[in-house]
Amino acid sequence: MSKVLLVGCGHMGTALVNSWLNLRSYTFTVVDPYNYKKLKNKFKIKKVNVVDQAPTQKEMLTFDIVIFAVKPQIVDNVLSEYKNFKFKKNILISSIIAGKKINFFKRRIKNVNQFVRIMPNMPALIRNGISCFVSSNNLSLNNKKKINQLFLNVGKTLWLKNENQIDKATAVSGSGPGYIFTLINSFEIGAQKLGFSKKQSRELVINTILGSIYLMQETKKEPIELEKLIAVKGGTTEAGINNLKKNNIDKIIYNTYMSAYKRAKILGKEK
């Protein structure tokens, strides 16, 4: 049985805990003074211990994994509560905080040498996310297995080589669902302007997107191949795609990624 301490439980933390509720090989304690009452009520009949302050020294020695999930802007203040603790031997300190590097945690949490940065995404809420990892060099195989197995319960996992890659993954998969929802909203608004009702627009757009994804997964074809199958010369699809390309859709997406990536780097530089 592995005991997990989750420090901070906002939208992403809550999504993770919801997907972990039925795990038998892990137990969870959540520390969140800001959302304590709401979380206490939410998880009152579940196997989650919700508290409003950091654990005691005695309690800290029982945890196998600590996951920091607070906002980047307050992480320094939060870590100050943990800097003087003695930890269980081979404890794993992990973070899902955008931009904050492993060295950031090493400087603030002493007597610990195993660290992992993780970037999950919001579809973890329905166990269909993807979580990217990068670790300190001395991560044990046992701890790697534990944390990987934990996050396999919220979707797929991908281990990366360095922290620059995880900042880039933050821009692609971490923030990606937000871009997708923005695009879906635009698709729906466009359909409504064509004369469809909101309900009709939702049904048309969602099923078109889902069907396209399933088609790509089923056929294992490249997206450009499928595009060419649909966009016959002189047809309606070609006309629509030409408009996207005229407005440089590739550049728009790349610049979207770069904006998020640059922000992740800035968050990493903040003290």
XYZ file of N, CA and C in Angstrom:
813
model
N 0.848 -1.202 0.000
C 0.000 0.000 0.000
C 0.882 1.250 0.000
N 0.682 2.146 -0.959
C 1.429 3.397 -1.031
C 0.555 4.545 -0.555
N 1.101 5.349 0.349
C 0.367 6.497 0.872
C 0.776 7.753 0.103
N -0.215 8.445 -0.436
C 0.030 9.618 -1.279
C -0.494 10.864 -0.582
N 0.344 11.901 -0.555
C -0.066 13.202 -0.038
C -0.179 14.154 -1.216
N -1.356 14.701 -1.435
C -1.583 15.682 -2.495
C -1.714 17.056 -1.854
N -0.784 17.940 -2.193
C -0.770 19.286 -1.621
C -1.373 20.247 -2.636
N -2.602 20.679 -2.357
C -3.346 21.505 -3.293
C -4.301 20.637 -4.089
N -5.541 21.095 -4.209
C -6.524 20.273 -4.931
C -7.527 21.182 -5.640
N -7.034 21.870 -6.663
C -7.897 22.696 -7.504
C -8.545 21.839 -8.578
N -8.735 22.413 -9.766
C -9.419 21.677 -10.835
C -8.658 20.415 -11.245
N -7.336 20.552 -11.451
C -6.557 19.403 -11.895
C -6.414 18.374 -10.787
N -6.144 18.825 -9.573
C -6.029 17.910 -8.450
C -7.304 17.129 -8.207
N -8.430 17.821 -8.302
C -9.726 17.164 -8.118
C -9.978 16.138 -9.205
N -9.615 16.468 -10.446
C -9.774 15.527 -11.554
C -8.979 14.251 -11.293
N -7.761 14.414 -10.790
C -6.925 13.252 -10.499
C -7.511 12.399 -9.378
N -7.871 13.049 -8.282
C -8.403 12.300 -7.140
C -9.679 11.554 -7.516
N -10.537 12.183 -8.296
C -11.766 11.522 -8.738
C -11.474 10.215 -9.467
N -10.394 10.205 -10.235
C -10.040 9.007 -10.992
C -9.281 7.980 -10.164
N -8.831 8.384 -8.992
C -8.062 7.484 -8.126
C -8.879 6.883 -6.991
N -10.128 7.251 -6.878
C -10.918 6.892 -5.695
C -11.018 5.392 -5.436
N -11.052 4.605 -6.501
C -11.283 3.169 -6.316
C -9.998 2.330 -6.308
N -8.844 2.993 -6.285
C -7.580 2.253 -6.266
C -7.359 1.590 -4.906
N -7.010 0.346 -4.923
C -6.844 -0.395 -3.677
C -5.415 -0.344 -3.135
N -4.453 -0.067 -4.010
C -3.052 -0.106 -3.574
C -2.508 1.265 -3.196
N -3.378 2.271 -3.137
C -2.976 3.619 -2.753
C -4.005 4.194 -1.780
N -3.529 5.008 -0.833
C -4.428 5.798 0.006
C -4.040 7.266 -0.166
N -5.012 8.167 0.047
C -4.782 9.565 -0.291
C -5.144 10.510 0.854
N -4.245 11.461 1.068
C -4.508 12.581 1.964
C -4.363 13.852 1.139
N -5.342 14.737 1.242
C -5.344 15.997 0.494
C -5.200 17.151 1.468
N -4.229 18.031 1.207
C -4.050 19.247 1.997
C -4.481 20.438 1.149
N -5.517 21.131 1.586
C -5.957 22.323 0.847
C -6.766 23.230 1.775
N -6.123 24.232 2.368
C -6.836 25.127 3.285
C -7.862 26.022 2.585
N -7.672 26.282 1.300
C -8.566 27.179 0.565
C -9.880 26.500 0.172
N -9.783 25.219 -0.218
C -10.974 24.485 -0.669
C -11.379 23.394 0.315
N -10.923 23.519 1.562
C -11.090 22.449 2.547
C -12.551 22.014 2.716
N -13.445 22.971 2.950
C -14.847 22.626 3.229
C -15.506 21.942 2.032
N -15.263 22.480 0.849
C -15.856 21.914 -0.359
C -15.333 20.504 -0.610
N -14.015 20.325 -0.447
C -13.412 19.010 -0.689
C -13.817 18.001 0.387
N -13.897 18.469 1.625
C -14.310 17.594 2.729
C -15.705 17.039 2.461
N -16.576 17.899 1.975
C -17.939 17.476 1.654
C -17.963 16.561 0.435
N -17.149 16.886 -0.560
C -17.117 16.114 -1.800
C -16.637 14.687 -1.576
N -15.621 14.531 -0.728
C -15.011 13.224 -0.536
C -15.384 12.577 0.795
N -16.448 13.039 1.425
C -16.771 12.569 2.778
C -17.113 11.079 2.841
N -17.638 10.519 1.751
C -17.973 9.095 1.782
C -16.936 8.273 1.004
N -15.853 8.926 0.627
C -14.795 8.240 -0.115
C -13.588 7.998 0.793
N -12.631 7.249 0.274
C -11.435 6.931 1.051
C -10.350 7.985 0.833
N -10.713 9.251 1.088
C -9.777 10.355 0.949
C -9.817 11.173 2.230
N -8.653 11.373 2.830
C -8.563 12.176 4.036
C -8.248 13.616 3.643
N -9.170 14.533 3.890
C -8.986 15.933 3.520
C -8.673 16.745 4.774
N -7.560 17.505 4.732
C -7.153 18.315 5.882
C -6.877 19.748 5.427
N -6.861 20.661 6.384
C -6.702 22.075 6.035
C -5.326 22.638 6.378
N -4.391 21.753 6.776
C -3.039 22.216 7.071
C -2.030 21.099 6.833
N -0.770 21.491 6.718
C 0.288 20.521 6.468
C 0.315 19.457 7.556
N 0.745 18.240 7.224
C 0.803 17.180 8.235
C 1.861 17.463 9.292
N 1.779 16.739 10.367
C 2.811 16.824 11.399
C 4.037 16.039 10.943
N 5.143 16.205 11.662
C 6.350 15.451 11.333
C 6.082 13.952 11.391
N 5.382 13.511 12.400
C 5.077 12.088 12.546
C 4.257 11.584 11.369
N 3.267 12.365 10.967
C 2.421 11.971 9.839
C 3.215 11.955 8.535
N 4.115 12.929 8.363
C 4.880 13.021 7.127
C 5.719 11.776 6.881
N 6.208 11.175 7.934
C 7.051 9.990 7.800
C 6.287 8.759 7.304
N 4.975 8.867 7.161
C 4.185 7.730 6.682
C 3.962 7.767 5.171
N 4.249 8.899 4.523
C 3.923 9.041 3.101
C 5.036 8.515 2.197
N 4.612 7.873 1.102
C 5.549 7.342 0.102
C 5.718 8.288 -1.088
N 4.665 9.025 -1.396
C 4.669 9.953 -2.535
C 4.030 11.260 -2.098
N 4.662 12.370 -2.433
C 4.069 13.697 -2.227
C 3.910 14.352 -3.594
N 2.718 14.836 -3.881
C 2.447 15.511 -5.148
C 2.037 16.952 -4.860
N 2.824 17.897 -5.354
C 2.477 19.306 -5.207
C 1.645 19.740 -6.412
N 0.460 20.303 -6.122
C -0.478 20.658 -7.191
C -1.086 22.037 -6.953
N -0.261 22.959 -6.484
C -0.740 24.316 -6.216
C -0.406 25.218 -7.404
N -0.903 26.443 -7.390
C -0.607 27.397 -8.456
C 0.865 27.810 -8.386
N 1.498 28.048 -9.542
C 2.918 28.441 -9.546
C 3.194 29.685 -8.699
N 2.212 30.573 -8.642
C 2.414 31.841 -7.944
C 2.526 31.692 -6.428
N 2.031 30.587 -5.869
C 2.057 30.427 -4.416
C 2.936 29.270 -3.954
N 3.585 28.584 -4.903
C 4.313 27.374 -4.532
C 5.450 27.656 -3.553
N 6.111 28.809 -3.672
C 7.212 29.120 -2.755
C 6.725 29.176 -1.308
N 5.604 29.832 -1.090
C 5.039 29.922 0.258
C 4.617 28.554 0.781
N 4.053 27.742 -0.103
C 3.611 26.406 0.307
C 4.806 25.534 0.680
N 5.862 25.579 -0.127
C 7.037 24.743 0.142
C 7.741 25.125 1.430
N 7.585 26.364 1.855
C 8.220 26.788 3.106
C 7.685 25.994 4.299
N 6.481 25.449 4.165
C 5.902 24.642 5.243
C 6.498 23.238 5.289
N 7.187 22.834 4.214
C 7.677 21.461 4.101
C 9.199 21.362 4.149
N 9.882 22.505 4.141
C 11.341 22.497 4.000
C 12.075 21.858 5.178
N 11.492 21.881 6.368
C 12.191 21.359 7.546
C 11.768 19.943 7.943
N 10.911 19.338 7.147
C 10.453 17.990 7.467
C 11.543 16.944 7.218
N 11.492 15.891 7.994
C 12.221 14.676 7.681
C 11.230 13.767 6.964
N 11.703 13.126 5.904
C 10.816 12.313 5.087
C 11.177 10.835 5.178
N 10.237 10.018 4.789
C 10.458 8.583 4.707
C 11.588 8.285 3.721
N 12.400 7.298 4.027
C 13.474 6.917 3.110
C 12.888 6.539 1.749
N 13.514 7.018 0.680
C 13.089 6.752 -0.698
C 11.767 7.410 -1.072
N 11.364 8.430 -0.327
C 10.142 9.144 -0.689
C 10.308 9.776 -2.071
N 9.208 9.868 -2.797
C 9.206 10.509 -4.108
C 8.464 11.839 -4.000
N 9.147 12.925 -4.333
C 8.520 14.244 -4.382
C 8.184 14.540 -5.834
N 6.934 14.821 -6.107
C 6.515 15.079 -7.479
C 5.698 16.360 -7.555
N 5.605 16.882 -8.760
C 4.922 18.161 -8.964
C 4.176 18.147 -10.281
N 2.980 18.720 -10.289
C 2.251 18.942 -11.541
C 2.136 20.444 -11.812
N 3.054 21.212 -11.223
C 3.026 22.674 -11.330
C 3.766 23.113 -12.594
N 3.084 23.836 -13.453
C 3.664 24.259 -14.732
C 4.908 25.112 -14.513
N 5.970 24.777 -15.246
C 7.165 25.604 -15.285
C 8.193 25.368 -14.201
N 7.786 24.913 -13.038
C 8.715 24.790 -11.915
C 9.616 23.565 -12.071
N 10.914 23.817 -12.128
C 11.887 22.772 -12.409
C 12.215 21.928 -11.171
N 12.822 20.779 -11.441
C 13.220 19.878 -10.360
C 14.177 20.568 -9.404
N 15.116 21.346 -9.920
C 16.069 22.056 -9.051
C 15.379 23.051 -8.128
N 14.267 23.582 -8.579
C 13.463 24.489 -7.744
C 13.042 23.773 -6.468
N 12.630 22.515 -6.602
C 12.201 21.725 -5.441
C 13.401 21.227 -4.630
N 14.473 20.868 -5.317
C 15.666 20.400 -4.609
C 16.217 21.466 -3.663
N 16.158 22.717 -4.096
C 16.684 23.806 -3.269
C 15.819 24.066 -2.038
N 14.581 23.665 -2.095
C 13.636 23.993 -1.023
C 13.268 22.807 -0.144
N 13.477 21.599 -0.637
C 13.177 20.403 0.151
C 14.457 19.597 0.301
N 14.979 19.566 1.497
C 16.265 18.925 1.754
C 16.086 17.441 2.087
N 17.199 16.722 2.015
C 17.242 15.309 2.384
C 16.324 14.427 1.540
N 16.036 14.886 0.330
C 15.251 14.096 -0.624
C 16.023 14.106 -1.938
N 16.109 12.957 -2.603
C 16.867 12.942 -3.856
C 16.108 12.359 -5.041
N 14.830 12.019 -4.844
C 14.035 11.503 -5.954
C 12.878 12.455 -6.251
N 12.918 13.029 -7.455
C 11.930 14.025 -7.858
C 11.388 13.696 -9.257
N 10.119 14.015 -9.447
C 9.497 13.846 -10.765
C 8.608 15.047 -11.060
N 8.742 15.589 -12.267
C 7.790 16.588 -12.764
C 6.792 15.880 -13.656
N 5.529 16.213 -13.481
C 4.455 15.561 -14.233
C 3.560 16.633 -14.841
N 3.155 16.432 -16.078
C 2.179 17.322 -16.687
C 0.992 16.486 -17.185
N -0.034 16.369 -16.355
C -1.262 15.682 -16.783
C -2.132 16.665 -17.563
N -3.283 16.234 -17.993
C -4.237 17.185 -18.577
C -5.658 16.853 -18.135
N -6.570 17.779 -18.397
C -7.901 17.699 -17.788
C -8.721 16.460 -18.153
N -8.546 15.839 -19.345
C -9.290 14.602 -19.595
C -8.972 13.476 -18.610
N -8.005 13.696 -17.728
C -7.784 12.753 -16.619
C -9.061 12.579 -15.810
N -9.910 13.595 -15.828
C -11.175 13.552 -15.095
C -12.025 12.356 -15.511
N -11.907 11.951 -16.777
C -12.666 10.798 -17.278
C -11.727 9.650 -17.654
N -10.539 9.659 -17.053
C -9.533 8.610 -17.252
C -9.123 8.474 -18.715
N -9.076 9.609 -19.408
C -8.718 9.588 -20.818
C -7.686 10.673 -21.134
N -6.839 10.964 -20.136
C -5.835 12.001 -20.333
C -4.518 11.434 -20.800
N -3.520 12.309 -20.855
C -2.142 11.869 -21.074
C -1.259 12.661 -20.125
N -0.385 11.969 -19.437
C 0.508 12.584 -18.454
C 1.948 12.411 -18.901
N 2.675 13.521 -18.966
C 4.086 13.499 -19.352
C 4.967 13.611 -18.104
N 6.101 12.892 -18.112
C 6.988 12.817 -16.944
C 8.424 13.150 -17.316
N 9.124 13.756 -16.379
C 10.575 13.833 -16.433
C 11.070 13.722 -14.994
N 12.191 13.041 -14.782
C 12.613 12.753 -13.407
C 14.058 13.161 -13.166
N 14.403 13.210 -11.891
C 15.807 13.342 -11.507
C 16.525 12.062 -11.919
N 17.840 12.132 -12.056
C 18.609 11.003 -12.605
C 18.545 9.747 -11.752
N 18.350 9.927 -10.449
C 18.427 8.769 -9.554
C 17.061 8.216 -9.150
N 16.053 8.420 -9.967
C 14.739 7.847 -9.664
C 14.833 6.325 -9.666
N 14.375 5.705 -8.576
C 14.429 4.242 -8.479
C 13.368 3.618 -9.389
N 13.634 2.391 -9.807
C 12.669 1.681 -10.645
C 11.355 1.464 -9.908
N 11.452 1.257 -8.593
C 10.251 1.041 -7.792
C 9.376 2.289 -7.763
N 10.008 3.454 -7.541
C 9.244 4.691 -7.514
C 8.707 5.053 -8.899
N 9.493 4.772 -9.924
C 9.017 5.029 -11.286
C 7.777 4.190 -11.577
N 7.821 2.943 -11.159
C 6.678 2.047 -11.366
C 5.455 2.547 -10.601
N 5.671 2.994 -9.357
C 4.557 3.460 -8.523
C 3.857 4.672 -9.131
N 4.650 5.680 -9.522
C 4.050 6.909 -10.020
C 3.466 6.697 -11.406
N 4.119 5.857 -12.200
C 3.596 5.569 -13.540
C 2.262 4.836 -13.445
N 2.201 3.849 -12.563
C 0.964 3.085 -12.390
C -0.164 3.973 -11.884
N 0.173 4.897 -10.988
C -0.832 5.810 -10.458
C -1.462 6.628 -11.582
N -0.627 7.154 -12.471
C -1.139 8.012 -13.534
C -1.686 7.237 -14.731
N -1.355 5.946 -14.827
C -2.009 5.127 -15.849
C -3.504 5.005 -15.568
N -3.872 5.247 -14.335
C -5.290 5.200 -13.966
C -6.059 6.438 -14.416
N -5.353 7.424 -14.974
C -6.058 8.596 -15.510
C -5.794 8.744 -17.009
N -5.186 7.723 -17.624
C -4.946 7.775 -19.061
C -3.579 7.216 -19.427
N -3.015 7.711 -20.513
C -1.711 7.258 -20.981
C -0.594 8.025 -20.295
N 0.615 7.439 -20.301
C 1.785 8.112 -19.726
C 2.900 8.171 -20.764
N 3.704 9.222 -20.687
C 4.814 9.411 -21.614
C 6.001 9.982 -20.853
N 7.117 9.238 -20.854
C 8.328 9.690 -20.162
C 9.230 10.428 -21.132
N 9.639 11.628 -20.752
C 10.456 12.492 -21.604
C 11.891 12.552 -21.102
N 12.786 13.066 -21.934
C 14.215 13.042 -21.618
C 14.677 14.203 -20.748
N 14.055 15.368 -20.904
C 14.548 16.531 -20.168
C 13.419 17.499 -19.856
N 13.723 18.496 -19.054
C 12.696 19.420 -18.585
C 12.238 20.400 -19.656
N 13.088 20.666 -20.630
C 12.655 21.514 -21.735
C 11.521 20.840 -22.498
N 11.611 19.516 -22.627
C 10.551 18.773 -23.303
C 9.233 18.845 -22.535
N 9.322 18.825 -21.219
C 8.069 18.849 -20.469
C 7.438 20.236 -20.496
N 8.255 21.280 -20.620
C 7.690 22.615 -20.826
C 6.960 22.677 -22.169
N 7.525 21.998 -23.165
C 6.874 21.946 -24.474
C 5.601 21.096 -24.423
N 5.661 20.003 -23.669
C 4.472 19.163 -23.510
C 3.366 19.921 -22.785
N 3.757 20.789 -21.855
C 2.779 21.646 -21.180
C 1.999 22.460 -22.202
N 2.714 22.975 -23.206
C 2.084 23.799 -24.240
C 1.198 22.987 -25.171
N 1.555 21.713 -25.397
C 0.802 20.887 -26.350
C -0.336 20.122 -25.678
N 0.009 19.226 -24.750
C -1.023 18.370 -24.143
C -1.614 18.943 -22.864
N -0.775 19.630 -22.073
C -1.280 20.194 -20.823
C -2.321 21.271 -21.063
N -1.981 22.228 -21.931
C -2.912 23.316 -22.261
C -3.839 22.958 -23.417
N -3.483 21.897 -24.153
C -4.201 21.537 -25.368
C -5.713 21.433 -25.261
N -6.251 20.788 -24.209
C -7.705 20.710 -24.116
C -8.383 22.082 -24.121
N -7.705 23.074 -23.538
C -8.254 24.426 -23.562
C -8.373 24.965 -24.975
N -7.351 24.699 -25.807
C -7.421 25.136 -27.201
C -8.566 24.417 -27.924
N -8.675 23.111 -27.660
C -9.708 22.323 -28.330
C -11.095 22.851 -27.997
N -11.325 23.168 -26.711
C -12.639 23.682 -26.326
C -12.905 25.051 -26.951
N -11.842 25.843 -27.098
C -11.992 27.142 -27.766
C -12.389 26.938 -29.224
N -11.750 25.963 -29.889
C -12.084 25.668 -31.278
C -13.506 25.125 -31.418
N -13.878 24.237 -30.497
C -15.245 23.690 -30.530
C -16.270 24.807 -30.397
N -15.989 25.731 -29.488
C -16.887 26.864 -29.315
C -17.008 27.667 -30.621
N -15.885 27.874 -31.299
C -15.906 28.608 -32.565
C -16.661 27.836 -33.645
N -16.467 26.515 -33.683
C -17.218 25.683 -34.633
C -18.725 25.822 -34.394
N -19.115 25.787 -33.127
C -20.535 25.878 -32.798
C -21.108 27.252 -33.134
N -20.352 28.303 -32.820
C -20.812 29.659 -33.143
C -20.986 29.805 -34.651
N -20.024 29.263 -35.417
C -20.116 29.323 -36.869
C -21.340 28.588 -37.391
N -21.627 27.407 -36.804
C -22.795 26.631 -37.227
C -24.089 27.374 -36.913
N -24.107 28.043 -35.760
C -25.302 28.815 -35.396
C -25.511 30.003 -36.338
N -24.416 30.614 -36.758
C -24.528 31.724 -37.705
C -25.042 31.256 -39.060
N -24.801 29.973 -39.362
C -25.350 29.408 -40.601
C -26.840 29.122 -40.490
N -27.361 29.136 -39.262
C -28.799 28.958 -39.079
C -29.216 27.766 -38.236
N -28.254 26.993 -37.739
C -28.599 25.860 -36.886
C -28.854 26.332 -35.457
N -29.686 25.601 -34.736
C -29.920 25.918 -33.334
C -28.689 25.543 -32.523
N -28.648 26.012 -31.276
C -27.511 25.667 -30.415
C -27.421 24.163 -30.216
N -28.560 23.526 -30.012
C -28.587 22.081 -29.808
C -28.125 21.345 -31.061
N -28.612 21.773 -32.211
C -28.206 21.145 -33.464
C -26.712 21.345 -33.723
N -26.240 22.549 -33.443
C -24.823 22.851 -33.648
C -23.945 21.962 -32.788
N -24.329 21.780 -31.518
C -23.570 20.926 -30.609
C -23.493 19.502 -31.145
N -24.643 18.978 -31.597
C -24.676 17.606 -32.092
C -23.842 17.451 -33.359
N -23.946 18.408 -34.261
C -23.182 18.355 -35.510
C -21.676 18.419 -35.241
N -21.273 19.359 -34.416
C -19.840 19.599 -34.187
C -19.201 18.466 -33.390
N -19.811 18.091 -32.262
C -19.218 17.057 -31.406
C -19.082 15.738 -32.155
N -20.126 15.338 -32.855
C -20.074 14.053 -33.544
C -19.151 14.079 -34.755
N -19.013 15.232 -35.373
C -18.052 15.353 -36.472
C -16.626 15.202 -35.959
N -16.333 15.846 -34.831
C -14.987 15.763 -34.256
C -14.692 14.353 -33.754
N -15.621 13.792 -32.991
C -15.412 12.432 -32.479
C -15.265 11.432 -33.606
N -16.143 11.507 -34.598
C -16.085 10.577 -35.727
C -14.772 10.670 -36.475
N -14.267 11.896 -36.633
C -12.993 12.098 -37.338
C -11.833 11.484 -36.562
N -11.835 11.650 -35.241
C -10.778 11.070 -34.410
C -10.830 9.543 -34.458
N -12.034 8.994 -34.334
C -12.167 7.537 -34.386
C -11.732 6.992 -35.743
N -12.057 7.719 -36.813
C -11.665 7.294 -38.156
C -10.148 7.253 -38.289
N -9.482 8.276 -37.765
C -8.026 8.323 -37.823
C -7.411 7.189 -37.006
N -7.970 6.919 -35.816
C -7.462 5.838 -34.980
C -7.686 4.478 -35.635
N -8.859 4.299 -36.226
C -9.219 3.009 -36.812
C -8.408 2.712 -38.070
N -8.244 3.705 -38.940
C -7.553 3.490 -40.210
C -6.036 3.572 -40.073
N -5.582 4.249 -38.980
C -4.141 4.478 -38.764
C -3.503 5.264 -39.915
N -4.311 6.032 -40.603
C -3.811 6.871 -41.692
C -3.343 8.226 -41.154
N -2.421 8.846 -41.871
C -1.982 10.186 -41.528
C -3.129 11.173 -41.769
N -3.199 12.243 -40.955
C -4.295 13.201 -41.151
C -4.305 13.811 -42.547
N -3.138 14.026 -43.135
C -3.083 14.614 -44.473
C -3.662 13.658 -45.513
N -3.504 12.336 -45.283
C -4.093 11.343 -46.189
C -5.614 11.399 -46.134
N -6.134 11.473 -44.908
C -7.582 11.520 -44.742
C -8.146 12.830 -45.285
N -7.387 13.895 -45.117
C -7.812 15.185 -45.673
C -7.994 15.071 -47.187
N -7.028 14.433 -47.850
C -7.086 14.312 -49.310
C -8.227 13.404 -49.764
N -8.575 12.404 -48.930
C -9.696 11.529 -49.274
C -11.023 12.294 -49.302
N -11.130 13.280 -48.407
C -12.393 14.024 -48.282
C -12.422 15.241 -49.204
N -11.287 15.901 -49.331
C -11.244 17.167 -50.075
C -11.030 16.928 -51.566
N -12.065 16.465 -52.237
C -11.961 16.242 -53.685
C -11.814 17.583 -54.398
N -11.126 17.569 -55.510
C -10.830 18.794 -56.248
C -12.119 19.484 -56.693
N -12.211 20.747 -56.369
C -13.370 21.544 -56.750
C -14.572 21.374 -55.847
N -14.415 20.622 -54.746
C -15.542 20.350 -53.866
C -15.663 21.315 -52.694
N -16.635 21.064 -51.839
C -16.914 21.957 -50.703
C -15.826 21.893 -49.637
N -15.324 20.677 -49.366
C -14.282 20.526 -48.337
C -13.015 21.265 -48.752
N -12.653 21.138 -50.029
C -11.467 21.831 -50.516
C -11.612 23.341 -50.343
N -12.805 23.846 -50.594
C -13.037 25.293 -50.451
C -12.830 25.737 -49.006
N -13.349 24.941 -48.056
C -13.188 25.281 -46.648
C -11.737 25.179 -46.195
N -11.053 24.112 -46.622
C -9.646 23.921 -46.244
C -8.772 25.028 -46.834
N -9.078 25.427 -48.057
C -8.306 26.511 -48.670
C -8.404 27.795 -47.850
N -9.570 28.018 -47.247
C -9.728 29.203 -46.399
C -8.864 29.095 -45.148
N -8.821 27.898 -44.557
C -7.964 27.686 -43.387
C -6.499 27.927 -43.743
N -6.086 27.398 -44.872
C -4.688 27.537 -45.270
C -4.358 28.975 -45.670
N -5.320 29.649 -46.282
C -5.131 31.056 -46.648
C -4.865 31.902 -45.405
N -5.524 31.536 -44.296
C -5.348 32.260 -43.036
C -4.231 31.664 -42.179
N -3.460 30.761 -42.779
C -2.253 30.198 -42.165
C -2.543 29.480 -40.850
N -3.403 28.471 -40.939
C -3.807 27.720 -39.754
C -2.604 27.074 -39.054
N -1.607 26.602 -39.826
C -0.420 25.985 -39.216
C 0.334 26.984 -38.339
N 0.451 28.200 -38.821
C 1.155 29.239 -38.074
C 0.386 29.626 -36.817
N -0.926 29.684 -36.929
C -1.761 30.022 -35.768
C -1.566 28.989 -34.659
N -1.591 27.708 -35.015
C -1.428 26.646 -34.022
C -0.023 26.687 -33.413
N 0.986 26.863 -34.265
C 2.358 26.930 -33.767
C 2.540 28.102 -32.807
N 2.002 29.257 -33.178
C 2.116 30.431 -32.307
C 1.364 30.232 -30.993
N 0.278 29.468 -31.043
C -0.469 29.132 -29.826
C 0.397 28.302 -28.891
N 1.046 27.284 -29.452
C 1.966 26.465 -28.664
C 3.101 27.312 -28.081
N 3.684 28.150 -28.911
C 4.822 28.948 -28.475
C 4.445 29.916 -27.352
N 3.247 30.472 -27.417
C 2.798 31.385 -26.359
C 2.731 30.667 -25.017
N 2.192 29.451 -25.031
C 2.096 28.664 -23.800
C 3.479 28.207 -23.334
N 4.320 27.793 -24.268
C 5.680 27.339 -23.940
C 6.487 28.469 -23.307
N 6.415 29.661 -23.893
C 7.145 30.816 -23.345
C 6.647 31.163 -21.948
N 5.337 31.026 -21.740
C 4.786 31.301 -20.412
C 5.285 30.282 -19.394
N 5.378 29.028 -19.810
C 5.913 27.984 -18.915
C 7.353 28.304 -18.526
N 8.141 28.789 -19.477
C 9.531 29.145 -19.186
C 9.604 30.322 -18.213
N 8.698 31.292 -18.386
C 8.667 32.445 -17.484
C 8.300 32.006 -16.067
N 7.306 31.123 -15.963
C 6.906 30.620 -14.641
C 8.061 29.893 -13.972
N 8.885 29.215 -14.781
C 10.024 28.501 -14.242
C 11.114 29.415 -13.722
N 11.185 30.641 -14.253
C 12.208 31.586 -13.837
C 11.817 32.381 -12.598
N 10.512 32.457 -12.348
C 10.054 33.233 -11.182
C 10.505 32.577 -9.907
N 10.917 33.394 -8.941
C 11.407 32.870 -7.671
C 10.271 32.351 -6.815
